[in-house]
Short mmCIF file of C-alpha atoms in Angstrom, two decimals:
data_model
loop_
_atom_site.label_atom_id
_atom_site.label_comp_id
_atom_site.label_asym_id
_atom_site.label_seq_id
_atom_site.Cartn_x
_atom_site.Cartn_y
_atom_site.Cartn_z
CA MET A 1 120.61 111.96 170.84
CA PRO A 2 119.24 115.56 170.56
CA ILE A 3 118.40 116.64 167.00
CA ARG A 4 121.13 119.29 166.92
CA ASP A 5 123.78 116.82 168.13
CA ALA A 6 122.57 114.26 165.58
CA ARG A 7 122.92 116.77 162.76
CA VAL A 8 126.43 117.68 163.88
CA ALA A 9 127.38 113.98 164.04
CA VAL A 10 125.98 113.30 160.53
CA ALA A 11 127.87 116.34 159.17
CA ALA A 12 131.06 115.14 160.87
CA LYS A 13 130.61 111.71 159.27
CA ARG A 14 130.36 113.26 155.81
CA VAL A 15 133.39 115.50 156.36
CA THR A 16 135.36 112.47 157.54
CA ASP A 17 134.27 110.56 154.42
CA ILE A 18 135.46 113.35 152.12
CA VAL A 19 138.79 113.98 153.85
CA LEU A 20 139.78 110.34 154.38
CA SER A 21 138.65 109.10 150.95
CA ALA A 22 140.64 111.89 149.25
CA LEU A 23 143.73 111.13 151.34
CA LEU A 24 143.45 107.38 150.75
CA LEU A 25 143.06 107.85 146.99
CA VAL A 26 146.34 109.77 146.96
CA MET A 27 148.06 107.34 149.32
CA PHE A 28 147.00 104.24 147.39
CA ALA A 29 147.66 105.68 143.91
CA PRO A 30 150.79 103.46 143.40
CA LEU A 31 148.80 100.40 144.53
CA PHE A 32 146.04 101.32 142.08
CA LEU A 33 148.62 101.28 139.31
CA VAL A 34 150.01 97.87 140.29
CA CYS A 35 146.51 96.37 140.52
CA ALA A 36 145.58 97.88 137.15
CA VAL A 37 148.60 96.30 135.43
CA LEU A 38 147.94 92.86 136.95
CA ILE A 39 144.22 92.95 136.12
CA ARG A 40 144.87 94.08 132.55
CA ARG A 41 146.87 90.90 131.97
CA SER A 42 143.76 88.79 132.70
CA GLY A 43 141.69 90.39 129.94
CA ALA A 44 140.03 93.60 128.83
CA GLY A 45 138.80 96.06 131.42
CA ILE A 46 140.39 97.13 134.70
CA PHE A 47 137.33 98.42 136.53
CA TYR A 48 133.89 96.95 137.00
CA SER A 49 130.84 99.08 137.86
CA ASP A 50 127.57 97.45 138.83
CA ARG A 51 124.16 98.69 139.93
CA ARG A 52 123.59 98.87 143.68
CA VAL A 53 120.94 100.34 145.95
CA GLY A 54 121.95 103.47 147.83
CA ARG A 55 120.48 105.91 150.31
CA ASN A 56 116.72 106.46 149.94
CA GLY A 57 116.62 103.54 147.51
CA ARG A 58 118.46 105.40 144.76
CA ILE A 59 120.43 103.28 142.29
CA PHE A 60 124.11 104.05 141.80
CA TYR A 61 127.05 102.34 140.11
CA CYS A 62 129.42 100.78 142.63
CA HIS A 63 133.04 100.73 141.42
CA LYS A 64 135.48 97.84 141.93
CA PHE A 65 138.58 96.43 140.35
CA ARG A 66 137.53 93.71 137.92
CA THR A 67 138.01 90.30 139.55
CA MET A 68 136.03 88.20 137.07
CA VAL A 69 136.24 87.20 133.45
CA PRO A 70 134.75 89.70 130.96
CA ASN A 71 130.95 89.45 130.52
CA ALA A 72 130.67 87.95 134.01
CA ASN A 73 126.93 88.64 134.31
CA ALA A 74 126.20 86.65 131.17
CA HIS A 75 128.35 83.81 132.51
CA LEU A 76 126.42 83.92 135.80
CA SER A 77 123.07 83.53 134.05
CA ALA A 78 124.37 80.50 132.16
CA LEU A 79 125.87 78.96 135.31
CA LEU A 80 122.69 79.36 137.36
CA ALA A 81 120.55 78.00 134.54
CA ARG A 82 122.46 74.72 134.34
CA ASP A 83 123.51 74.21 137.99
CA PRO A 84 120.68 74.06 140.60
CA GLU A 85 123.16 73.96 143.51
CA LEU A 86 124.84 77.16 142.41
CA ARG A 87 121.44 78.76 141.84
CA ARG A 88 120.35 77.93 145.40
CA GLU A 89 123.61 79.30 146.80
CA TRP A 90 123.20 82.54 144.83
CA GLU A 91 119.56 82.96 145.85
CA THR A 92 120.51 82.41 149.50
CA SER A 93 123.43 84.83 149.84
CA PHE A 94 123.88 86.59 146.46
CA LYS A 95 127.46 85.26 146.46
CA LEU A 96 129.19 82.10 145.25
CA LYS A 97 131.92 80.75 147.53
CA HIS A 98 133.72 79.03 144.65
CA ASP A 99 132.76 81.33 141.81
CA PRO A 100 134.23 79.92 138.55
CA ARG A 101 134.09 83.38 136.97
CA VAL A 102 136.79 84.77 139.29
CA THR A 103 140.27 85.14 137.79
CA ALA A 104 143.52 84.20 139.55
CA ILE A 105 144.41 87.83 140.35
CA GLY A 106 140.75 88.37 141.19
CA ARG A 107 140.88 85.75 143.95
CA PHE A 108 143.81 87.57 145.55
CA LEU A 109 142.12 90.96 145.26
CA ARG A 110 138.93 89.63 146.84
CA LYS A 111 140.72 87.81 149.64
CA THR A 112 142.54 91.01 150.59
CA SER A 113 139.54 93.26 149.76
CA LEU A 114 141.80 95.31 147.49
CA ASP A 115 139.14 94.96 144.79
CA GLU A 116 137.01 97.44 146.74
CA LEU A 117 139.53 100.31 146.73
CA PRO A 118 137.81 102.06 143.76
CA GLN A 119 134.77 102.51 146.01
CA LEU A 120 136.69 105.43 147.52
CA LEU A 121 135.44 107.31 144.44
CA ASN A 122 131.85 106.42 145.40
CA VAL A 123 132.55 107.75 148.90
CA LEU A 124 134.02 110.98 147.58
CA LYS A 125 130.94 111.48 145.37
CA GLY A 126 128.57 110.93 148.30
CA GLU A 127 127.04 107.70 146.96
CA MET A 128 128.66 105.66 149.73
CA SER A 129 130.27 106.18 153.12
CA LEU A 130 133.44 104.71 154.56
CA VAL A 131 131.23 102.92 157.14
CA GLY A 132 127.71 101.62 156.57
CA PRO A 133 125.65 98.62 155.45
CA ARG A 134 127.02 96.50 152.63
CA PRO A 135 125.83 97.86 149.22
CA MET A 136 123.03 95.60 148.03
CA PHE A 137 121.80 94.35 144.68
CA GLU A 138 118.35 95.56 143.61
CA GLU A 139 116.87 92.08 144.00
CA GLU A 140 118.01 91.91 147.64
CA GLN A 141 115.55 94.57 148.77
CA VAL A 142 112.66 92.13 149.08
CA ARG A 143 114.70 89.98 151.49
CA TRP A 144 114.82 92.84 154.00
CA GLY A 145 111.05 93.16 154.30
CA ALA A 146 109.95 95.92 156.69
CA ALA A 147 113.57 96.45 157.80
CA ILE A 148 114.50 97.93 154.41
CA HIS A 149 113.81 101.47 155.69
CA TYR A 150 116.85 101.13 157.95
CA TYR A 151 119.03 100.48 154.91
CA TYR A 152 117.47 103.37 152.98
CA SER A 153 118.15 105.78 155.86
CA THR A 154 121.92 105.82 155.44
CA ARG A 155 124.63 105.50 152.81
CA PRO A 156 126.04 102.01 152.19
CA GLY A 157 129.62 101.59 153.34
CA MET A 158 132.96 100.22 152.24
CA THR A 159 133.27 98.67 155.69
CA GLY A 160 130.79 98.05 158.49
CA VAL A 161 129.61 95.66 161.15
CA TRP A 162 128.86 92.84 158.71
CA GLN A 163 132.20 93.16 156.94
CA ILE A 164 134.05 93.15 160.28
CA TYR A 165 132.04 90.71 162.38
CA GLY A 166 131.21 88.01 159.90
CA ARG A 167 131.58 88.84 156.21
CA SER A 168 130.60 85.90 154.01
CA ASP A 169 130.69 83.38 156.90
CA THR A 170 127.33 84.67 158.19
CA ASP A 171 123.89 83.83 156.83
CA TYR A 172 121.75 86.48 155.18
CA GLU A 173 119.40 86.96 158.13
CA THR A 174 122.39 87.66 160.40
CA ARG A 175 123.67 90.16 157.85
CA ILE A 176 120.35 92.02 158.00
CA ARG A 177 120.29 91.94 161.81
CA LEU A 178 123.83 93.31 162.13
CA ASN A 179 123.12 96.15 159.72
CA VAL A 180 119.79 97.07 161.37
CA GLU A 181 121.50 97.20 164.78
CA TYR A 182 124.22 99.39 163.30
CA VAL A 183 121.70 101.91 161.95
CA ARG A 184 119.54 101.90 165.10
CA HIS A 185 122.49 102.49 167.42
CA TRP A 186 124.63 104.59 165.11
CA SER A 187 127.10 107.11 166.49
CA TYR A 188 130.01 108.95 164.92
CA TRP A 189 132.46 107.47 167.42
CA ARG A 190 131.30 103.94 166.69
CA ASP A 191 132.16 104.59 163.04
CA ILE A 192 135.64 105.66 164.09
CA VAL A 193 136.08 102.40 166.04
CA LEU A 194 134.90 100.35 163.06
CA LEU A 195 137.34 102.20 160.79
CA ALA A 196 140.16 101.56 163.26
CA VAL A 197 139.63 97.78 163.35
CA THR A 198 139.01 97.36 159.62
CA PRO A 199 142.72 96.99 158.59
CA ARG A 200 143.20 94.16 161.11
CA VAL A 201 140.22 92.26 159.70
CA PHE A 202 141.50 92.67 156.13
CA PHE A 203 144.95 91.36 157.10
CA VAL A 204 143.40 88.31 158.80
CA ARG A 205 141.35 87.82 155.59
CA SER A 206 138.66 85.61 157.16
CA GLY A 207 135.29 85.21 155.48
CA ALA A 208 136.31 86.92 152.25
CA TYR A 209 135.78 85.34 148.84
#
């Protein structure tokens, strides 16, 4: 792609992020309220913000609806210290399939991906994009090796090839491969296609936990 066309495509992606995230925040405002009420019943705190790696390796706080018990990070440290199987699972994928910290409403929000709606604020601020690699924890960077520059070259996304074509059913190496291929072969119109199929994947709810 010529440099001028690439710049136009990148600018179009950012404009799309701003316009759609603003519209979706307004559209989903009633749903935000319902989620907030249900979450509040499970304990203090409606939102959860955690450190993630963004474009150019910058750290930002990724926003979600709280799906876990309060002080979940402290609970995680205790769980991993006393359960070797859970520790191996966490070190392999940075997720726990049957995470005991997740609340009842949290399980529903995760299964439907509604817990990620607050990330629209990250998109509006320019920390994330609607489409891109899954936001990673700081400790994940070493797993990417030399491929990490692909991740650094773009904004992480609310949805993307990994979220659509595998989610948590894929191993970590496949996750890296899918995201590297996305960055290497990126186009604005491919983003539009990924956005178009995202609602269908969320309704099917496969691979989410």
